[in-house]
CSV table of C-alpha atoms in Angstrom, one decimal:
chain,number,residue,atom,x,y,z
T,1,UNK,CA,46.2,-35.7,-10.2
T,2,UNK,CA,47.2,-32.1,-8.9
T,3,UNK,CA,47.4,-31.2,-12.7
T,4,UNK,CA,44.5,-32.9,-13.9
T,5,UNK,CA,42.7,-30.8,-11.2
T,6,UNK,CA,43.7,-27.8,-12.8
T,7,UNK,CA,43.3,-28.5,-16.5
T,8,UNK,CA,39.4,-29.5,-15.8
T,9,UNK,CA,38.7,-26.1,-13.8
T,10,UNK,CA,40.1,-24.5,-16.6
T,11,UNK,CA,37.8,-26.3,-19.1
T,12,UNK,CA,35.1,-25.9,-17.1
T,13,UNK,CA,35.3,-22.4,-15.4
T,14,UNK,CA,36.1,-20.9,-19.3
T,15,UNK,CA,33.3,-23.2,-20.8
T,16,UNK,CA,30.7,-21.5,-18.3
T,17,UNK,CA,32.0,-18.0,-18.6
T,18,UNK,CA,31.9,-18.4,-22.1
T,19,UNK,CA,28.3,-20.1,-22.2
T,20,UNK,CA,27.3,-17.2,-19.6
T,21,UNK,CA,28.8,-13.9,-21.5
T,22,UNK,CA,27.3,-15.6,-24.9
T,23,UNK,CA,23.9,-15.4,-23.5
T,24,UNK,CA,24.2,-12.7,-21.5
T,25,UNK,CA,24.3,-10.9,-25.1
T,26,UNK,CA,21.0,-11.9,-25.9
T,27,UNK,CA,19.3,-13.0,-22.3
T,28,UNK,CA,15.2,-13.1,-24.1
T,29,UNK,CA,16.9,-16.2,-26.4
T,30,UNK,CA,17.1,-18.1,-23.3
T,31,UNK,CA,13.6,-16.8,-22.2
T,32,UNK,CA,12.1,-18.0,-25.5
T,33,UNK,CA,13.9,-21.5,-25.1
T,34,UNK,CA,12.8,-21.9,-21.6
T,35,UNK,CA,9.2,-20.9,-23.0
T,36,UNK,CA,10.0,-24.0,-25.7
T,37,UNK,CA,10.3,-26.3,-23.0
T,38,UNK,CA,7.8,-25.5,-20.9
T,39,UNK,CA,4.8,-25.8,-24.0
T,40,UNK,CA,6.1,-29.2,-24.7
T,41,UNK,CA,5.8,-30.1,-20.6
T,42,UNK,CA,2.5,-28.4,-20.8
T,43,UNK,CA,3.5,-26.3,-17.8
T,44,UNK,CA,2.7,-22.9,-19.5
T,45,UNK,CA,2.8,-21.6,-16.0
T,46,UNK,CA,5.8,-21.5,-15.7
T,47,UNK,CA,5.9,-18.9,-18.8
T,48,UNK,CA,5.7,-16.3,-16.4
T,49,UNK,CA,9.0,-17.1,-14.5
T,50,UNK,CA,11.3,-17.6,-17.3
T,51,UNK,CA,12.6,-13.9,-17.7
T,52,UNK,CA,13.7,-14.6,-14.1
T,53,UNK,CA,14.8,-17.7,-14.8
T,54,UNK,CA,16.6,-16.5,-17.7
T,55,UNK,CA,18.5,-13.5,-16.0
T,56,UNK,CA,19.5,-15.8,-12.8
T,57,UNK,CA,21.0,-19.2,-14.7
T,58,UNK,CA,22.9,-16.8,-17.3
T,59,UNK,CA,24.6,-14.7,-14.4
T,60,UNK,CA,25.1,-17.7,-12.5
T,61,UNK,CA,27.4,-19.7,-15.4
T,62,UNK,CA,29.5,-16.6,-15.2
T,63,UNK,CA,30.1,-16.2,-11.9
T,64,UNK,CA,30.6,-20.4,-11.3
T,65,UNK,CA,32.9,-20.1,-13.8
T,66,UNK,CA,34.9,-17.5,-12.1
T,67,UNK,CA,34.5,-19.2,-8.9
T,68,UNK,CA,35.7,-22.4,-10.8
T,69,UNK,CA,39.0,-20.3,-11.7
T,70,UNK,CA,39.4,-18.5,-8.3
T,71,UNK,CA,39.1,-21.3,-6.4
T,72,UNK,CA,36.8,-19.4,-4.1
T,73,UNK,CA,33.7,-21.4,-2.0
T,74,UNK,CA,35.0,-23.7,-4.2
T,75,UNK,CA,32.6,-26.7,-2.6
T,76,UNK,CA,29.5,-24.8,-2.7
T,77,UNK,CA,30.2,-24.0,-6.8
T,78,UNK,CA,30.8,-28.0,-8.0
T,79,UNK,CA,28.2,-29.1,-6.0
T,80,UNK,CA,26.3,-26.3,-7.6
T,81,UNK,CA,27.8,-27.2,-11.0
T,82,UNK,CA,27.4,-30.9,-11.0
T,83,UNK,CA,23.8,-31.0,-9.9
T,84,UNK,CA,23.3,-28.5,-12.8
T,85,UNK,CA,25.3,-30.2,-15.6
T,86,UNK,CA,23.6,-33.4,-14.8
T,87,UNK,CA,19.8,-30.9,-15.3
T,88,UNK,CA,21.4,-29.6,-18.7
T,89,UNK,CA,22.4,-33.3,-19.8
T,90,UNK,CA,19.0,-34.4,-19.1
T,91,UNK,CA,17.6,-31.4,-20.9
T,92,UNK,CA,19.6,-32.2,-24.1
T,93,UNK,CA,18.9,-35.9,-23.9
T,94,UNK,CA,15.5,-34.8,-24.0
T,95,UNK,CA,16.0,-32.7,-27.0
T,96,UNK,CA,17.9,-35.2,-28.5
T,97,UNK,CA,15.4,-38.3,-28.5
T,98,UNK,CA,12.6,-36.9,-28.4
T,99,UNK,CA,13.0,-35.3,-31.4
T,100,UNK,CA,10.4,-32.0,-30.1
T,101,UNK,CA,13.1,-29.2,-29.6
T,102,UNK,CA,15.0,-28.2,-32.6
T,103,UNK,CA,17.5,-27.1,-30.6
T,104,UNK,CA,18.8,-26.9,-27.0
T,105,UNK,CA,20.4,-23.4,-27.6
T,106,UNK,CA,23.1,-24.1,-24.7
T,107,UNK,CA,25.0,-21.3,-26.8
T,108,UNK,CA,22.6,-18.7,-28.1
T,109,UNK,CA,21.4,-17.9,-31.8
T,110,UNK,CA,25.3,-16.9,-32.4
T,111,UNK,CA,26.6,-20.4,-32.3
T,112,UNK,CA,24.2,-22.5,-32.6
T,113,UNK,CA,25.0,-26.6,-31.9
T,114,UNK,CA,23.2,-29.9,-32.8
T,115,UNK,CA,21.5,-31.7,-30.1
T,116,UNK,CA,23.9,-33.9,-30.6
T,117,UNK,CA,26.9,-32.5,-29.9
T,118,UNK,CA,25.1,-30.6,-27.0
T,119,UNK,CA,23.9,-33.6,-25.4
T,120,UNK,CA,27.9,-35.5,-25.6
T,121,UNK,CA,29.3,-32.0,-24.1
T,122,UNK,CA,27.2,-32.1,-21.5
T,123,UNK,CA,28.2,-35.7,-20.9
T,124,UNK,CA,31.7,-35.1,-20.8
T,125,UNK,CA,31.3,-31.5,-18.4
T,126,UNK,CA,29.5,-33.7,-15.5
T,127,UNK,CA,31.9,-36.1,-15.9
T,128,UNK,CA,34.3,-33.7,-15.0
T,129,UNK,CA,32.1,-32.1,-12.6
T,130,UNK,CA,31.6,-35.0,-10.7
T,131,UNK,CA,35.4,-36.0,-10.7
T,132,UNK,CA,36.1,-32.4,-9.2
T,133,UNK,CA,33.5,-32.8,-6.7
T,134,UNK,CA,35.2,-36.2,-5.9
T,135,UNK,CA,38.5,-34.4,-5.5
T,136,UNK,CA,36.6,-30.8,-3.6
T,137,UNK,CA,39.0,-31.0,-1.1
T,138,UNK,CA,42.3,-31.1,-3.1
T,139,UNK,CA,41.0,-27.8,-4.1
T,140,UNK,CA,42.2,-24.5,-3.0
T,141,UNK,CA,42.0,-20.9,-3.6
T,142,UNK,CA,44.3,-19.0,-6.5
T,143,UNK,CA,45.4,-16.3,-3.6
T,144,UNK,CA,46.1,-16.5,0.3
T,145,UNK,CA,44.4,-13.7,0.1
T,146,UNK,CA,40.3,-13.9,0.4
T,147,UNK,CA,39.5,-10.0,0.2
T,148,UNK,CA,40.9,-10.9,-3.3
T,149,UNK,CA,39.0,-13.8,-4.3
T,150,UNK,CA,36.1,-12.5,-2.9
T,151,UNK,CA,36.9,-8.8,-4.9
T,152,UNK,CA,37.1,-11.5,-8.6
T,153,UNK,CA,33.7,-13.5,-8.0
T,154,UNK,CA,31.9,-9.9,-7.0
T,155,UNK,CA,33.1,-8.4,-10.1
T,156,UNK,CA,31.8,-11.7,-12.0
T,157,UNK,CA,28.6,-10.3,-10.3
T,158,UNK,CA,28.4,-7.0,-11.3
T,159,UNK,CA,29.1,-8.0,-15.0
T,160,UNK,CA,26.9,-11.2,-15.0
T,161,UNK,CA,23.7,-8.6,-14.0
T,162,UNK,CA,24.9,-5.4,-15.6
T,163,UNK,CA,26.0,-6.9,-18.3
T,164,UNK,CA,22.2,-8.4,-19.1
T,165,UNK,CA,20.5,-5.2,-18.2
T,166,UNK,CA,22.1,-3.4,-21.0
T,167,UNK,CA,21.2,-5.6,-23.6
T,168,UNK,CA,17.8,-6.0,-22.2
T,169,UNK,CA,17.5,-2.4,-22.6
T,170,UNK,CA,19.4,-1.7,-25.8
T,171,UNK,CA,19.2,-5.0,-27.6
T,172,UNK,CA,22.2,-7.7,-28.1
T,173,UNK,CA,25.6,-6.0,-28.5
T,174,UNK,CA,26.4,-8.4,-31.6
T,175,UNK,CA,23.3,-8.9,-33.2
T,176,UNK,CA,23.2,-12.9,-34.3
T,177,UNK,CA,19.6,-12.9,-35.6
T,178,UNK,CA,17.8,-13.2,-39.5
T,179,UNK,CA,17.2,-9.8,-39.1
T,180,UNK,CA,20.7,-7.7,-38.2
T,181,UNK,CA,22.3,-5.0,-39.8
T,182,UNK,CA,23.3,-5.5,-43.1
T,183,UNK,CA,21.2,-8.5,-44.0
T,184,UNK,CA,18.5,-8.1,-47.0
T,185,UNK,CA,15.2,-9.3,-45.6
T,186,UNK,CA,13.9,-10.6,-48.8
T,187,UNK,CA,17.3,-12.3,-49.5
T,188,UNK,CA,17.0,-14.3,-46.5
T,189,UNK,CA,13.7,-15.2,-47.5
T,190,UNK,CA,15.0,-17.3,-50.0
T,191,UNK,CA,16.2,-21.0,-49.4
T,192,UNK,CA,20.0,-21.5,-50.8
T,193,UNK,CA,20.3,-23.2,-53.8
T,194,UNK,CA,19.7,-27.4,-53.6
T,195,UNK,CA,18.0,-26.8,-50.7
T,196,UNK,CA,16.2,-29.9,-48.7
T,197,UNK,CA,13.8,-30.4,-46.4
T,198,UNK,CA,13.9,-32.3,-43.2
T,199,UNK,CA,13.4,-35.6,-43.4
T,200,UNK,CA,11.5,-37.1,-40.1
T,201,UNK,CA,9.9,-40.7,-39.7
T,202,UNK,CA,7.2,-41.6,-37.6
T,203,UNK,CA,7.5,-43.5,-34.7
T,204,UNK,CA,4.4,-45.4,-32.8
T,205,UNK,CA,4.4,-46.8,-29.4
T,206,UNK,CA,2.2,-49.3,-28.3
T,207,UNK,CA,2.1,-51.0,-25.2
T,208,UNK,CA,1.6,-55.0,-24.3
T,209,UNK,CA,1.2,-57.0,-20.9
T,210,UNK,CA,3.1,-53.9,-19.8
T,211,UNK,CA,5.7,-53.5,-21.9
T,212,UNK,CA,6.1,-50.3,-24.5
T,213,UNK,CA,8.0,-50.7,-27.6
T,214,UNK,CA,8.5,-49.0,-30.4
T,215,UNK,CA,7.6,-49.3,-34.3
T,216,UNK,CA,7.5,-47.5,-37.4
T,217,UNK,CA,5.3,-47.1,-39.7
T,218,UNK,CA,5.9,-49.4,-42.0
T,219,UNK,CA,6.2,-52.4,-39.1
T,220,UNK,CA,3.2,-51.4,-36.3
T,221,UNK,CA,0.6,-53.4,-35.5
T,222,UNK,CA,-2.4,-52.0,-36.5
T,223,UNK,CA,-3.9,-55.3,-36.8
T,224,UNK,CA,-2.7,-56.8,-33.7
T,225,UNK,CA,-5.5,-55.6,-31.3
T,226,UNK,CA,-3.7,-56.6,-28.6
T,227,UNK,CA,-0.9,-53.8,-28.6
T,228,UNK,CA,-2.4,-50.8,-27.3
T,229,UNK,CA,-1.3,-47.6,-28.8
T,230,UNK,CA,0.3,-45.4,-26.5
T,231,UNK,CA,2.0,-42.2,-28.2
T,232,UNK,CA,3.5,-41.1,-31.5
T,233,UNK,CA,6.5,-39.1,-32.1
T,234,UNK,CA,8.5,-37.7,-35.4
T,235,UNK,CA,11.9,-38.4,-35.2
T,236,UNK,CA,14.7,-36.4,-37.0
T,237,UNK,CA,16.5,-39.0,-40.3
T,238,UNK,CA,18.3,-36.0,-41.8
T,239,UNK,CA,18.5,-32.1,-41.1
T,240,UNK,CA,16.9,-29.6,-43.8
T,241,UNK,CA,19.8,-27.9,-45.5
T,242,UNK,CA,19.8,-24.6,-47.2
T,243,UNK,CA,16.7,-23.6,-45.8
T,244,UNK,CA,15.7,-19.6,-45.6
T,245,UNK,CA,17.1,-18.0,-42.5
T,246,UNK,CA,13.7,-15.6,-42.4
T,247,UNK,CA,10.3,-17.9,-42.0
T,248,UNK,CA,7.0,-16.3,-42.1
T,249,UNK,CA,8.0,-12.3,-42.6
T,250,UNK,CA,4.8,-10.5,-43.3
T,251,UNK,CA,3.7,-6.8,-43.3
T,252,UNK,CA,-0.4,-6.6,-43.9
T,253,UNK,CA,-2.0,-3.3,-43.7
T,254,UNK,CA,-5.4,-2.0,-41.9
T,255,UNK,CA,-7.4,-3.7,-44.9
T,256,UNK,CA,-5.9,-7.0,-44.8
T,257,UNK,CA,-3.2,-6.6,-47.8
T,258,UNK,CA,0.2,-8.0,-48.0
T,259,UNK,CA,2.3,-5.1,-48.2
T,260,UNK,CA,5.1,-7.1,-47.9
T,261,UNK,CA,7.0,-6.9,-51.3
T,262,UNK,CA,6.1,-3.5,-51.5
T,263,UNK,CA,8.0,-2.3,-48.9
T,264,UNK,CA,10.9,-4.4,-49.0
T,265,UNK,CA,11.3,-3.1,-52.6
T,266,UNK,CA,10.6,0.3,-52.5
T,267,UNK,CA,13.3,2.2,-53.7
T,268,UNK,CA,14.7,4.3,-50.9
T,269,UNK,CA,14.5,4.0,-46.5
T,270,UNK,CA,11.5,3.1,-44.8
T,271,UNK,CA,11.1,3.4,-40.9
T,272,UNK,CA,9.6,0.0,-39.1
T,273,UNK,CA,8.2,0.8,-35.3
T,274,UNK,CA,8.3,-3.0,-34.2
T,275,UNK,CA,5.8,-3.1,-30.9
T,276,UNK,CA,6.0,-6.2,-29.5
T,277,UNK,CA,3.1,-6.5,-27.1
T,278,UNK,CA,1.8,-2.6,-27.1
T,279,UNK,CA,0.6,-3.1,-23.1
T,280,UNK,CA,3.8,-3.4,-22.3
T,281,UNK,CA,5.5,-1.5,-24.6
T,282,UNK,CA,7.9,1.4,-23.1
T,283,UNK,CA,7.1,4.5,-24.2
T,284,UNK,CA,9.4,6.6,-22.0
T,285,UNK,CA,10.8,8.1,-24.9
T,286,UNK,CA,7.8,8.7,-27.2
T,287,UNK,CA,7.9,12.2,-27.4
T,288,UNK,CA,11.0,11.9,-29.1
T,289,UNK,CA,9.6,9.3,-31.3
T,290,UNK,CA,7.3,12.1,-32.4
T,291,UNK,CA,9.7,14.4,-33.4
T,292,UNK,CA,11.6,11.9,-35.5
T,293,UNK,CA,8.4,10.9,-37.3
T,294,UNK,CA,8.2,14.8,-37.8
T,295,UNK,CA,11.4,14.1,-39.4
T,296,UNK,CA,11.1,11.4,-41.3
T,297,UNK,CA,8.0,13.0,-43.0
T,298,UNK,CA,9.7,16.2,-43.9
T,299,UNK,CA,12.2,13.7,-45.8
T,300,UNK,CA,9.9,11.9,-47.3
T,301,UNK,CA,10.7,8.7,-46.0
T,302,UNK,CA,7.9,6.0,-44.9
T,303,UNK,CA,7.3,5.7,-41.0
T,304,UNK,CA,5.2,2.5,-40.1
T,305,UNK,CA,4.0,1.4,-36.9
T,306,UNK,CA,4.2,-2.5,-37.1
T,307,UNK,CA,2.1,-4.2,-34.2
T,308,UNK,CA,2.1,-7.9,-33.7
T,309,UNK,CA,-1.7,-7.3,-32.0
T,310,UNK,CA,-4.6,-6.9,-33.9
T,311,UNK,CA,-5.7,-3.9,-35.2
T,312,UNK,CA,-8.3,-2.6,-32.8
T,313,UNK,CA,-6.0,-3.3,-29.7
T,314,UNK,CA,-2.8,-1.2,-31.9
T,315,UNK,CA,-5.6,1.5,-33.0
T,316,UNK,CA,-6.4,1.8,-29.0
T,317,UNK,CA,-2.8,2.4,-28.2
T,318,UNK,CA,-2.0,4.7,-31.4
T,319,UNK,CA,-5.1,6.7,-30.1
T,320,UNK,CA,-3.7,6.8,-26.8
T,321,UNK,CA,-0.1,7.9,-27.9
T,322,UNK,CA,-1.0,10.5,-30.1
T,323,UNK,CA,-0.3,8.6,-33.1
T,324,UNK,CA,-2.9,8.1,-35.3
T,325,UNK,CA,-1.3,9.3,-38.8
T,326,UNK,CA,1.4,6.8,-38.6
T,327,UNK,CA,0.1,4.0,-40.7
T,328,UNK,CA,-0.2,0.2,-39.2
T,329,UNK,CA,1.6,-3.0,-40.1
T,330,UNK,CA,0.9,-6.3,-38.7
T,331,UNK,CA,3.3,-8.8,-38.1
T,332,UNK,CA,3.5,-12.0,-36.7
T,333,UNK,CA,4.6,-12.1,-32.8
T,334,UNK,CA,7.1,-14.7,-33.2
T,335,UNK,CA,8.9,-12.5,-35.8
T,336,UNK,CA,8.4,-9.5,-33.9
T,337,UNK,CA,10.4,-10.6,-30.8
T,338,UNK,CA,13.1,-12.0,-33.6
T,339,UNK,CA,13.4,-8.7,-35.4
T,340,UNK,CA,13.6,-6.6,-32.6
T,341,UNK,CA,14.7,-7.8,-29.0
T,342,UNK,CA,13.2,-4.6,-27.5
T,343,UNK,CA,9.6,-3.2,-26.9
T,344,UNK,CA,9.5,-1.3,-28.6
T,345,UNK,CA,12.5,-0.6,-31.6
T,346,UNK,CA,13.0,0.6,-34.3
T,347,UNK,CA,14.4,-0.4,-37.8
T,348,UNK,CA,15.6,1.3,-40.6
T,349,UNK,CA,15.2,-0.3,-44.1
T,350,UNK,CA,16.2,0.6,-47.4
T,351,UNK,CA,15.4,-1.7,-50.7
T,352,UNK,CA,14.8,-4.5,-47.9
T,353,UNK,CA,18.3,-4.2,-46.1
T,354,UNK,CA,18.9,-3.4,-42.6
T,355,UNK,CA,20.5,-0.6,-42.1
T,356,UNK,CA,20.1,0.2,-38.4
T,357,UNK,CA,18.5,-1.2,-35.5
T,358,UNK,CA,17.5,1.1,-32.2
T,359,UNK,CA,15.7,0.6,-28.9
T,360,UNK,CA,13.5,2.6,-27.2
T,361,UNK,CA,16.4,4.3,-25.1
T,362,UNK,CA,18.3,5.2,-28.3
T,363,UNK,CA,16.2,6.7,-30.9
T,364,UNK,CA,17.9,9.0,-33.0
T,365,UNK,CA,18.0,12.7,-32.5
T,366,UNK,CA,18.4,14.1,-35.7
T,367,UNK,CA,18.2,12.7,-39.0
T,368,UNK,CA,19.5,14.5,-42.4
T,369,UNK,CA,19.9,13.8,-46.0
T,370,UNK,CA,22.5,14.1,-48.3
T,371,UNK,CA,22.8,12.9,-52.1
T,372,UNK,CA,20.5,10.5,-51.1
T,373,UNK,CA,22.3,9.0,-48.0
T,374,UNK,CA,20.7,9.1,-45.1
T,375,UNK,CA,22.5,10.3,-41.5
T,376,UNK,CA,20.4,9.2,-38.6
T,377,UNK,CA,22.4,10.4,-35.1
């Protein structure tokens, strides 16, 4: 038993830390999951707690999972863990039959998982949760020592918050989105050779003397007028294979033309200013925006703001930052947050390939040219 108690703290406390420090890399994925679940709950309200939300449950999972190791308050963490494990099974078994939430993304955009093999995990962890709350007291701290323990779980702390605050402010440290360095925008555009859609089949439900049940649609009553019909859902046959990484990438200009192919095929760099939401865009560092633009012009290279707001709300910020030269882009919102975590960044293209990604804290100083590479630093 004694050793059965230490393998599953081991699997657990390094499945949570890894969970945790995965996120933690990328803490607005969660935000847009959480955001996912809560449209489909209609509680939109809830929208406005999720960055919260977000930042809390990520540093928690590393921190329980160091507790888990440590040994430290040891009953407070698996009562902690089991009641939260038994929350994330319900969430995947939501995701999974229900069919309304592509995915559960228990492991960020970098290793992405089926529902169903979230949904089993998460089966398995709170069955070994609740065994280890079963056997709480059988548990005891790695050290004699509690300064010590104590001194592991705080430093799980520090690095669950700190850790979330960088990337928050200077974007994920290993970039797992469509859009990271390297990638060619318009290649990713492109499905895969054989590719296949997703094939879903409708389900009806239809209630009688009480009792729902399910039918499809080549078996449900619809000339029975004594079944009610109740709800529909699509259900998942078969996943879409092959399919393009980037959906829905699209750069208009002020008059309402697709400037998309142009740019990504212009021979040379182009600079992308990707504002999110321009009222609450940080702008702490605009002034040396400026003088890169400055830059950038004497170069010759393309600077374009690209605003997923309309055009008269950008034209009232451009006014009101001094920037009314720098041509506008529109871009969908959902793409914005995917190309650029921050708000604002900014991108540097050339022929459609990422060639660097900033934030708004680390906009480069300088930028030079030689034999047509460019040095941005």
């Amino acid at each position: 038993m004694k050793y059965v108690i230490i393998l599953f703290r081991i699997i657990i406390g390094l499945l949570f830390i890894f969970s945790g420090v995965v996120k933690a890399n990328d803490p607005l994925g969660l935000v847009y999951k959480m955001n996912e679940f809560f449209e489909v709950w209609d509680m939109n309200f809830m929208i406005n707690y999720t960055m919260a939300l977000s930042i809390g449950m990520i540093a928690f999972e590393i921190i329980a999972g160091v507790a888990m190791l440590v040994g430290n308050a040891f009953r407070f963490y698996i009562t902690v863990l089991l009641l939260l494990n038994i929350f994330y099974t319900f969430l995947t078994g939501y995701a999974l039959y229900s069919g309304k939430i592509k995915e559960c993304g228990c492991f960020g955009d970098c290793i992405p998982l089926t529902n169903t093999v979230t949904f089993y995990k998460d089966v398995v962890l709170s069955a070994m949760c609740l065994f280890l709350y079963w056997q709480r007291a059988k548990v005891s701290a790695i050290t004699a020592k509690p300064a010590i323990n104590f001194s592991i779980v705080f430093a799980a702390v520090i690095f669950g918050f700190g850790s979330q605050w960088y990337t928050l402010h200077h974007g994920p440290i290993h970039d797992c989105l469509p859009y990271k360095v390297g990638n060619n925008i318009l290649e990713k555009m492109q499905p895969a050779p054989g590719a296949q859609d997703a094939v879903y089949e409708t389900i009806f439900i239809y209630a009688k003397d009480g009792v729902k049940k399910e039918f499809t649609s080549a078996n449900y009553p619809w000339q029975d007028t004594t079944w009610k019909f109740v709800d529909r859902r699509d259900k998942l046959i078969k996943e879409a294979t092959g399919q393009p990484a980037i959906h829905d990438f699209s750069l208009t200009d002020s008059a309402g033309t697709d400037q998309t192919q142009a740019i990504l095929t212009a021979k040379g760099y182009a600079f992308l200013w990707v504002i999110r939401e321009p009222e609450k865009a940080n702008t702490q560092t605009i002034e040396q925006l400026r003088a890169l633009i400055t830059k950038a012009e004497a170069l010759k290279i393309p600077f374009y703001m690209v605003c997923s707001a309309d055009q008269e709300v950008c034209n009232t910020y451009k006014k009101a930052w001094n920037m009314m030269d720098v041509p506008f882009l529109m871009i969908d919102g959902t793409v914005a947050k995917t190309a650029m975590r921050t708000n604002p960044g900014l991108i540097l293209l050339r022929e459609g390939t990422v060639m660097n990604k900033w934030s708004y804290l680390d906009y480069p100083k300088d930028l030079s040219m030689d034999n047509g590479v460019l040095t941005a630093k």
